Amino acid sequence: MSPDSPSRKPRRPRAVPPSSSSADLVGEELLNMLGQQLGHTLQQAVDSQSRGRKLKKVTAEYADTPGAVHNMAGPNGYSIASNWFTQRMAQLLVANAITGRQLAVFLYVAGGQKLGTGITEYTQQEITDGLNELAVAQPGTRKVSRPTVNRAVNRLCEIGWLEHAGNGRIRLNVHLWFSGNSTAQREVLAEITRSLPPDADPAEHFPNQIGPPLIHHQEEFDLDLGDLETQAPARSRRRTG
C-alpha cells in the first residue's frame, strides 16, 4: 500500500449475541417476576415442561373479582338481605301477622341505611313524608300518618327487626338486612356487644328473632283517624223488596 492511499477505518466489533444460557436466565427472571405479581411461581412449570424448548408465550386469565361493582337500579346502591327473611316477610304479611303499614315502614327504613352501620337517621316525620311521596300526587289515595309510623316503629322494635339507637336514630337487625360487606357487619356486631353490660347476652339484647307470633286480622287495628279520613265512604246497599 502506497503512503498516499487512504487509510482504512477500523472495523467495529460485532455484537456478540447472548449465549443461550444467559438468555434462558433472563427469561427465567422475567417469569419469576411475573409469577410473583400474579401470585403464582412459574419456575416449576418452566423447569418441568420446557426441557430445553424455547418459551414462546405466557397467557394469564383473570376471573371476575368478588368486589366488582353491581349494576343496580337507582342512585342509592344496594343492601344485603337474608333470603330466608325476605320470604318470611311475605309469609307474615299473608298470615296477617304484620300489617302492610309495618312492612312499608320497615322496607323504607331498610333502604335508608347509612353504609356500613345498619343505622338510618330518618326522623319519623321523614319516614312519613317519604312513604307518602307518590301518594301525594294521587288524589284520594290512602296516605300513612305519623302516628301510624310511630306505632309501626315501636312494633318493629318489639319483634326485633329494629331498635332505637339514640338521638332519633334507628338501627336495623343487621342479621336480617345490612348495607355493607361482611367486615363492616362484624364491626357493627362487635360494637353492639361492647356496649352491653358484662353479664348481658348479645342475643337477648338484639335478638335474631324473626317474630311476631301469628295474630290474625291485625290489619283492622292499624287504622287511625288520619287513615280513615282518606278512605272512600262505603256504598250503601239498595234494599230490594
PDB file of C-alpha atoms in Angstrom:
ATOM      1  CA  MET A   1       0.000   0.000   0.000  1.00  0.00           C
ATOM      2  CA  SER A   2       1.436   3.391  -1.027  1.00  0.00           C
ATOM      3  CA  PRO A   3       1.793   6.148   1.545  1.00  0.00           C
ATOM      4  CA  ASP A   4      -0.693   8.303  -0.407  1.00  0.00           C
ATOM      5  CA  SER A   5      -3.504   5.733  -0.348  1.00  0.00           C
ATOM      6  CA  PRO A   6      -6.296   6.486   2.144  1.00  0.00           C
ATOM      7  CA  SER A   7      -6.146   4.535   5.360  1.00  0.00           C
ATOM      8  CA  ARG A   8      -8.931   2.144   6.103  1.00  0.00           C
ATOM      9  CA  LYS A   9     -11.325   2.860   9.013  1.00  0.00           C
ATOM     10  CA  PRO A  10     -11.047   0.381  11.848  1.00  0.00           C
ATOM     11  CA  ARG A  11     -13.817  -2.156  11.909  1.00  0.00           C
ATOM     12  CA  ARG A  12     -16.390  -2.019  14.731  1.00  0.00           C
ATOM     13  CA  PRO A  13     -16.549  -5.179  16.763  1.00  0.00           C
ATOM     14  CA  ARG A  14     -19.613  -7.240  16.023  1.00  0.00           C
ATOM     15  CA  ALA A  15     -22.218  -7.527  18.732  1.00  0.00           C
ATOM     16  CA  VAL A  16     -21.952 -10.945  20.225  1.00  0.00           C
ATOM     17  CA  PRO A  17     -25.431 -12.471  20.774  1.00  0.00           C
ATOM     18  CA  PRO A  18     -26.030 -13.604  24.295  1.00  0.00           C
ATOM     19  CA  SER A  19     -25.438 -17.242  24.857  1.00  0.00           C
ATOM     20  CA  SER A  20     -28.445 -19.452  25.146  1.00  0.00           C
ATOM     21  CA  SER A  21     -27.679 -19.975  28.784  1.00  0.00           C
ATOM     22  CA  SER A  22     -27.714 -16.222  29.589  1.00  0.00           C
ATOM     23  CA  ALA A  23     -30.909 -15.692  27.565  1.00  0.00           C
ATOM     24  CA  ASP A  24     -32.528 -18.517  29.493  1.00  0.00           C
ATOM     25  CA  LEU A  25     -31.527 -16.906  32.778  1.00  0.00           C
ATOM     26  CA  VAL A  26     -33.045 -13.563  31.752  1.00  0.00           C
ATOM     27  CA  GLY A  27     -36.224 -15.312  30.658  1.00  0.00           C
ATOM     28  CA  GLU A  28     -36.491 -17.185  33.921  1.00  0.00           C
ATOM     29  CA  GLU A  29     -36.035 -13.968  35.912  1.00  0.00           C
ATOM     30  CA  LEU A  30     -38.829 -12.311  33.967  1.00  0.00           C
ATOM     31  CA  LEU A  31     -41.062 -15.323  34.512  1.00  0.00           C
ATOM     32  CA  ASN A  32     -40.336 -15.304  38.226  1.00  0.00           C
ATOM     33  CA  MET A  33     -41.215 -11.603  38.466  1.00  0.00           C
ATOM     34  CA  LEU A  34     -44.417 -12.201  36.532  1.00  0.00           C
ATOM     35  CA  GLY A  35     -45.239 -15.181  38.705  1.00  0.00           C
ATOM     36  CA  GLN A  36     -44.819 -13.169  41.887  1.00  0.00           C
ATOM     37  CA  GLN A  37     -47.136 -10.456  40.585  1.00  0.00           C
ATOM     38  CA  LEU A  38     -49.825 -12.980  39.709  1.00  0.00           C
ATOM     39  CA  GLY A  39     -49.488 -14.841  42.982  1.00  0.00           C
ATOM     40  CA  HIS A  40     -48.010 -17.923  41.327  1.00  0.00           C
ATOM     41  CA  THR A  41     -44.492 -19.211  40.798  1.00  0.00           C
ATOM     42  CA  LEU A  42     -43.909 -20.193  37.193  1.00  0.00           C
ATOM     43  CA  GLN A  43     -40.363 -21.507  37.669  1.00  0.00           C
ATOM     44  CA  GLN A  44     -41.539 -25.035  38.412  1.00  0.00           C
ATOM     45  CA  ALA A  45     -43.725 -25.099  35.318  1.00  0.00           C
ATOM     46  CA  VAL A  46     -40.859 -23.881  33.139  1.00  0.00           C
ATOM     47  CA  ASP A  47     -38.372 -26.413  34.558  1.00  0.00           C
ATOM     48  CA  SER A  48     -40.724 -29.368  34.277  1.00  0.00           C
ATOM     49  CA  GLN A  49     -42.255 -28.652  30.878  1.00  0.00           C
ATOM     50  CA  SER A  50     -39.728 -26.773  28.776  1.00  0.00           C
ATOM     51  CA  ARG A  51     -36.968 -29.492  28.564  1.00  0.00           C
ATOM     52  CA  GLY A  52     -34.729 -27.254  26.512  1.00  0.00           C
ATOM     53  CA  ARG A  53     -37.506 -25.861  24.354  1.00  0.00           C
ATOM     54  CA  LYS A  54     -37.817 -22.096  23.984  1.00  0.00           C
ATOM     55  CA  LEU A  55     -40.739 -20.495  25.799  1.00  0.00           C
ATOM     56  CA  LYS A  56     -42.832 -18.568  23.263  1.00  0.00           C
ATOM     57  CA  LYS A  57     -45.844 -17.217  25.124  1.00  0.00           C
ATOM     58  CA  VAL A  58     -47.284 -16.874  28.601  1.00  0.00           C
ATOM     59  CA  THR A  59     -51.077 -16.397  28.923  1.00  0.00           C
ATOM     60  CA  ALA A  60     -52.809 -15.149  32.065  1.00  0.00           C
ATOM     61  CA  GLU A  61     -56.583 -15.364  32.564  1.00  0.00           C
ATOM     62  CA  TYR A  62     -58.401 -13.273  35.165  1.00  0.00           C
ATOM     63  CA  ALA A  63     -61.623 -14.275  36.870  1.00  0.00           C
ATOM     64  CA  ASP A  64     -64.251 -11.742  37.962  1.00  0.00           C
ATOM     65  CA  THR A  65     -63.356 -10.337  41.346  1.00  0.00           C
ATOM     66  CA  PRO A  66     -65.992 -10.688  44.115  1.00  0.00           C
ATOM     67  CA  GLY A  67     -65.582  -6.971  44.749  1.00  0.00           C
ATOM     68  CA  ALA A  68     -66.867  -5.982  41.307  1.00  0.00           C
ATOM     69  CA  VAL A  69     -69.487  -3.250  41.371  1.00  0.00           C
ATOM     70  CA  HIS A  70     -73.061  -4.444  40.900  1.00  0.00           C
ATOM     71  CA  ASN A  71     -75.292  -2.889  38.273  1.00  0.00           C
ATOM     72  CA  MET A  72     -78.299  -1.870  40.369  1.00  0.00           C
ATOM     73  CA  ALA A  73     -81.256   0.369  39.599  1.00  0.00           C
ATOM     74  CA  GLY A  74     -81.435   3.770  41.241  1.00  0.00           C
ATOM     75  CA  PRO A  75     -78.835   6.015  42.881  1.00  0.00           C
ATOM     76  CA  ASN A  76     -78.956   4.552  46.395  1.00  0.00           C
ATOM     77  CA  GLY A  77     -76.758   1.485  45.956  1.00  0.00           C
ATOM     78  CA  TYR A  78     -77.838  -1.866  47.354  1.00  0.00           C
ATOM     79  CA  SER A  79     -78.100  -3.788  50.607  1.00  0.00           C
ATOM     80  CA  ILE A  80     -77.754  -7.446  51.531  1.00  0.00           C
ATOM     81  CA  ALA A  81     -80.813  -9.183  52.938  1.00  0.00           C
ATOM     82  CA  SER A  82     -81.322 -12.683  54.235  1.00  0.00           C
ATOM     83  CA  ASN A  83     -83.139 -14.608  51.513  1.00  0.00           C
ATOM     84  CA  TRP A  84     -84.967 -16.586  54.174  1.00  0.00           C
ATOM     85  CA  PHE A  85     -86.085 -13.402  55.897  1.00  0.00           C
ATOM     86  CA  THR A  86     -87.243 -11.890  52.608  1.00  0.00           C
ATOM     87  CA  GLN A  87     -89.582 -14.840  52.092  1.00  0.00           C
ATOM     88  CA  ARG A  88     -90.562 -14.791  55.766  1.00  0.00           C
ATOM     89  CA  MET A  89     -91.776 -11.196  55.465  1.00  0.00           C
ATOM     90  CA  ALA A  90     -94.092 -12.184  52.645  1.00  0.00           C
ATOM     91  CA  GLN A  91     -95.417 -15.142  54.655  1.00  0.00           C
ATOM     92  CA  LEU A  92     -96.082 -12.993  57.728  1.00  0.00           C
ATOM     93  CA  LEU A  93     -97.914 -10.416  55.622  1.00  0.00           C
ATOM     94  CA  VAL A  94    -100.191 -13.015  54.057  1.00  0.00           C
ATOM     95  CA  ALA A  95    -100.854 -14.532  57.510  1.00  0.00           C
ATOM     96  CA  ASN A  96    -101.819 -11.078  58.887  1.00  0.00           C
ATOM     97  CA  ALA A  97     -99.033 -11.362  61.469  1.00  0.00           C
ATOM     98  CA  ILE A  98     -97.678  -7.993  60.341  1.00  0.00           C
ATOM     99  CA  THR A  99     -99.581  -5.169  58.690  1.00  0.00           C
ATOM    100  CA  GLY A 100     -98.924  -3.611  55.338  1.00  0.00           C
ATOM    101  CA  ARG A 101     -98.034  -0.320  57.066  1.00  0.00           C
ATOM    102  CA  GLN A 102     -95.496  -2.021  59.335  1.00  0.00           C
ATOM    103  CA  LEU A 103     -93.891  -3.750  56.387  1.00  0.00           C
ATOM    104  CA  ALA A 104     -93.798  -0.491  54.423  1.00  0.00           C
ATOM    105  CA  VAL A 105     -92.091   1.304  57.324  1.00  0.00           C
ATOM    106  CA  PHE A 106     -89.519  -1.469  57.702  1.00  0.00           C
ATOM    107  CA  LEU A 107     -88.676  -1.546  53.983  1.00  0.00           C
ATOM    108  CA  TYR A 108     -88.346   2.238  53.830  1.00  0.00           C
ATOM    109  CA  VAL A 109     -86.025   2.269  56.846  1.00  0.00           C
ATOM    110  CA  ALA A 110     -84.006  -0.678  55.460  1.00  0.00           C
ATOM    111  CA  GLY A 111     -83.456   1.159  52.189  1.00  0.00           C
ATOM    112  CA  GLY A 112     -82.194   4.244  54.006  1.00  0.00           C
ATOM    113  CA  GLN A 113     -79.313   2.659  55.919  1.00  0.00           C
ATOM    114  CA  LYS A 114     -76.063   4.561  56.186  1.00  0.00           C
ATOM    115  CA  LEU A 115     -73.471   2.336  54.527  1.00  0.00           C
ATOM    116  CA  GLY A 116     -71.637   0.019  56.891  1.00  0.00           C
ATOM    117  CA  THR A 117     -73.572   0.986  60.023  1.00  0.00           C
ATOM    118  CA  GLY A 118     -77.019  -0.613  59.897  1.00  0.00           C
ATOM    119  CA  ILE A 119     -78.384   2.759  61.050  1.00  0.00           C
ATOM    120  CA  THR A 120     -80.846   5.129  59.407  1.00  0.00           C
ATOM    121  CA  GLU A 121     -81.007   8.730  60.534  1.00  0.00           C
ATOM    122  CA  TYR A 122     -84.561   9.386  59.353  1.00  0.00           C
ATOM    123  CA  THR A 123     -86.934  11.065  61.739  1.00  0.00           C
ATOM    124  CA  GLN A 124     -90.436   9.626  61.926  1.00  0.00           C
ATOM    125  CA  GLN A 125     -91.698  12.640  60.002  1.00  0.00           C
ATOM    126  CA  GLU A 126     -89.145  11.963  57.244  1.00  0.00           C
ATOM    127  CA  ILE A 127     -90.303   8.350  57.100  1.00  0.00           C
ATOM    128  CA  THR A 128     -93.912   9.530  56.857  1.00  0.00           C
ATOM    129  CA  ASP A 129     -93.144  12.041  54.098  1.00  0.00           C
ATOM    130  CA  GLY A 130     -91.033   9.519  52.218  1.00  0.00           C
ATOM    131  CA  LEU A 131     -93.746   6.860  52.253  1.00  0.00           C
ATOM    132  CA  ASN A 132     -96.346   9.380  51.058  1.00  0.00           C
ATOM    133  CA  GLU A 133     -94.204  10.793  48.240  1.00  0.00           C
ATOM    134  CA  LEU A 134     -96.060   9.023  45.426  1.00  0.00           C
ATOM    135  CA  ALA A 135     -99.454   9.045  47.149  1.00  0.00           C
ATOM    136  CA  VAL A 136     -99.423  12.865  47.359  1.00  0.00           C
ATOM    137  CA  ALA A 137     -99.704  13.049  43.571  1.00  0.00           C
ATOM    138  CA  GLN A 138    -102.753  10.739  43.550  1.00  0.00           C
ATOM    139  CA  PRO A 139    -105.885  12.474  44.917  1.00  0.00           C
ATOM    140  CA  GLY A 140    -107.992  10.227  47.123  1.00  0.00           C
ATOM    141  CA  THR A 141    -105.147   7.768  47.805  1.00  0.00           C
ATOM    142  CA  ARG A 142    -104.733   6.461  51.351  1.00  0.00           C
ATOM    143  CA  LYS A 143    -101.713   8.024  52.980  1.00  0.00           C
ATOM    144  CA  VAL A 144     -99.822   6.926  56.052  1.00  0.00           C
ATOM    145  CA  SER A 145     -99.919   9.242  59.068  1.00  0.00           C
ATOM    146  CA  ARG A 146     -97.155   9.967  61.535  1.00  0.00           C
ATOM    147  CA  PRO A 147     -98.951   8.233  64.457  1.00  0.00           C
ATOM    148  CA  THR A 148     -99.159   5.089  62.307  1.00  0.00           C
ATOM    149  CA  VAL A 149     -95.430   5.312  61.561  1.00  0.00           C
ATOM    150  CA  ASN A 150     -94.710   5.778  65.277  1.00  0.00           C
ATOM    151  CA  ARG A 151     -96.722   2.694  66.202  1.00  0.00           C
ATOM    152  CA  ALA A 152     -95.114   0.692  63.390  1.00  0.00           C
ATOM    153  CA  VAL A 153     -91.582   1.595  64.513  1.00  0.00           C
ATOM    154  CA  ASN A 154     -92.392   0.640  68.108  1.00  0.00           C
ATOM    155  CA  ARG A 155     -93.915  -2.658  66.999  1.00  0.00           C
ATOM    156  CA  LEU A 156     -90.933  -3.469  64.773  1.00  0.00           C
ATOM    157  CA  CYS A 157     -88.660  -2.815  67.750  1.00  0.00           C
ATOM    158  CA  GLU A 158     -90.756  -5.201  69.867  1.00  0.00           C
ATOM    159  CA  ILE A 159     -90.318  -8.049  67.418  1.00  0.00           C
ATOM    160  CA  GLY A 160     -86.569  -7.470  66.987  1.00  0.00           C
ATOM    161  CA  TRP A 161     -86.430  -6.108  63.458  1.00  0.00           C
ATOM    162  CA  LEU A 162     -85.436  -2.587  64.524  1.00  0.00           C
ATOM    163  CA  GLU A 163     -84.075  -0.919  67.639  1.00  0.00           C
ATOM    164  CA  HIS A 164     -83.755   2.656  68.814  1.00  0.00           C
ATOM    165  CA  ALA A 165     -80.105   3.755  68.623  1.00  0.00           C
ATOM    166  CA  GLY A 166     -80.413   7.111  70.410  1.00  0.00           C
ATOM    167  CA  ASN A 167     -80.649  10.700  69.096  1.00  0.00           C
ATOM    168  CA  GLY A 168     -83.610   9.761  66.908  1.00  0.00           C
ATOM    169  CA  ARG A 169     -81.623   7.117  65.036  1.00  0.00           C
ATOM    170  CA  ILE A 170     -82.932   3.654  64.188  1.00  0.00           C
ATOM    171  CA  ARG A 171     -80.777   0.545  63.807  1.00  0.00           C
ATOM    172  CA  LEU A 172     -81.864  -2.477  61.796  1.00  0.00           C
ATOM    173  CA  ASN A 173     -81.265  -6.008  62.961  1.00  0.00           C
ATOM    174  CA  VAL A 174     -78.129  -6.489  60.880  1.00  0.00           C
ATOM    175  CA  HIS A 175     -78.654 -10.265  60.831  1.00  0.00           C
ATOM    176  CA  LEU A 176     -81.689  -9.620  58.652  1.00  0.00           C
ATOM    177  CA  TRP A 177     -80.772  -6.716  56.383  1.00  0.00           C
ATOM    178  CA  PHE A 178     -77.457  -4.881  56.059  1.00  0.00           C
ATOM    179  CA  SER A 179     -75.911  -2.333  53.732  1.00  0.00           C
ATOM    180  CA  GLY A 180     -72.193  -3.140  53.611  1.00  0.00           C
ATOM    181  CA  ASN A 181     -69.743  -6.010  53.417  1.00  0.00           C
ATOM    182  CA  SER A 182     -69.183  -8.785  55.938  1.00  0.00           C
ATOM    183  CA  THR A 183     -66.268  -6.976  57.606  1.00  0.00           C
ATOM    184  CA  ALA A 184     -68.421  -3.939  58.324  1.00  0.00           C
ATOM    185  CA  GLN A 185     -71.204  -6.193  59.651  1.00  0.00           C
ATOM    186  CA  ARG A 186     -68.810  -7.907  62.083  1.00  0.00           C
ATOM    187  CA  GLU A 187     -67.639  -4.491  63.296  1.00  0.00           C
ATOM    188  CA  VAL A 188     -71.239  -3.417  63.945  1.00  0.00           C
ATOM    189  CA  LEU A 189     -71.964  -6.615  65.881  1.00  0.00           C
ATOM    190  CA  ALA A 190     -68.765  -6.165  67.894  1.00  0.00           C
ATOM    191  CA  GLU A 191     -69.753  -2.575  68.671  1.00  0.00           C
ATOM    192  CA  ILE A 192     -73.158  -3.739  69.921  1.00  0.00           C
ATOM    193  CA  THR A 193     -71.500  -6.369  72.113  1.00  0.00           C
ATOM    194  CA  ARG A 194     -69.050  -3.835  73.596  1.00  0.00           C
ATOM    195  CA  SER A 195     -71.906  -1.519  74.543  1.00  0.00           C
ATOM    196  CA  LEU A 196     -73.630  -4.189  76.664  1.00  0.00           C
ATOM    197  CA  PRO A 197     -73.138  -4.798  80.383  1.00  0.00           C
ATOM    198  CA  PRO A 198     -70.544  -7.528  81.104  1.00  0.00           C
ATOM    199  CA  ASP A 199     -73.160 -10.106  82.081  1.00  0.00           C
ATOM    200  CA  ALA A 200     -75.556  -9.365  79.184  1.00  0.00           C
ATOM    201  CA  ASP A 201     -76.264 -11.787  76.373  1.00  0.00           C
ATOM    202  CA  PRO A 202     -75.911 -10.084  72.959  1.00  0.00           C
ATOM    203  CA  ALA A 203     -78.525 -12.453  71.511  1.00  0.00           C
ATOM    204  CA  GLU A 204     -81.063 -11.206  74.065  1.00  0.00           C
ATOM    205  CA  HIS A 205     -80.214  -7.537  73.559  1.00  0.00           C
ATOM    206  CA  PHE A 206     -80.560  -7.622  69.790  1.00  0.00           C
ATOM    207  CA  PRO A 207     -82.181 -10.991  69.253  1.00  0.00           C
ATOM    208  CA  ASN A 208     -82.064 -12.835  65.996  1.00  0.00           C
ATOM    209  CA  GLN A 209     -85.809 -13.384  66.260  1.00  0.00           C
ATOM    210  CA  ILE A 210     -88.000 -13.213  63.216  1.00  0.00           C
ATOM    211  CA  GLY A 211     -91.382 -12.933  65.025  1.00  0.00           C
ATOM    212  CA  PRO A 212     -94.016 -11.910  65.579  1.00  0.00           C
ATOM    213  CA  PRO A 213     -96.361 -14.688  66.656  1.00  0.00           C
ATOM    214  CA  LEU A 214     -99.244 -15.144  64.278  1.00  0.00           C
ATOM    215  CA  ILE A 215    -102.087 -12.763  65.163  1.00  0.00           C
ATOM    216  CA  HIS A 216    -104.864 -12.777  62.641  1.00  0.00           C
ATOM    217  CA  HIS A 217    -106.742  -9.676  61.490  1.00  0.00           C
ATOM    218  CA  GLN A 218    -104.131  -7.319  62.889  1.00  0.00           C
ATOM    219  CA  GLU A 219    -104.714  -5.029  59.913  1.00  0.00           C
ATOM    220  CA  GLU A 220    -108.013  -3.960  61.454  1.00  0.00           C
ATOM    221  CA  PHE A 221    -106.190  -2.412  64.440  1.00  0.00           C
ATOM    222  CA  ASP A 222    -103.656  -0.423  62.431  1.00  0.00           C
ATOM    223  CA  LEU A 223    -106.002   2.365  61.375  1.00  0.00           C
ATOM    224  CA  ASP A 224    -106.156   5.823  62.874  1.00  0.00           C
ATOM    225  CA  LEU A 225    -108.228   8.933  62.211  1.00  0.00           C
ATOM    226  CA  GLY A 226    -105.753  10.176  59.624  1.00  0.00           C
ATOM    227  CA  ASP A 227    -106.143   6.952  57.674  1.00  0.00           C
ATOM    228  CA  LEU A 228    -109.931   6.920  57.981  1.00  0.00           C
ATOM    229  CA  GLU A 229    -110.246  10.430  56.563  1.00  0.00           C
ATOM    230  CA  THR A 230    -108.671   9.335  53.295  1.00  0.00           C
ATOM    231  CA  GLN A 231    -110.832   6.278  52.784  1.00  0.00           C
ATOM    232  CA  ALA A 232    -113.696   6.496  50.352  1.00  0.00           C
ATOM    233  CA  PRO A 233    -117.079   6.146  52.066  1.00  0.00           C
ATOM    234  CA  ALA A 234    -118.638   2.728  51.742  1.00  0.00           C
ATOM    235  CA  ARG A 235    -121.506   2.476  49.267  1.00  0.00           C
ATOM    236  CA  SER A 236    -124.917   1.806  50.813  1.00  0.00           C
ATOM    237  CA  ARG A 237    -126.696  -1.268  49.573  1.00  0.00           C
ATOM    238  CA  ARG A 238    -130.122  -0.938  47.933  1.00  0.00           C
ATOM    239  CA  ARG A 239    -132.742  -2.995  49.646  1.00  0.00           C
ATOM    240  CA  THR A 240    -134.817  -4.995  47.258  1.00  0.00           C
ATOM    241  CA  GLY A 241    -138.233  -5.909  48.189  1.00  0.00           C
TER     242      GLY A 241
END
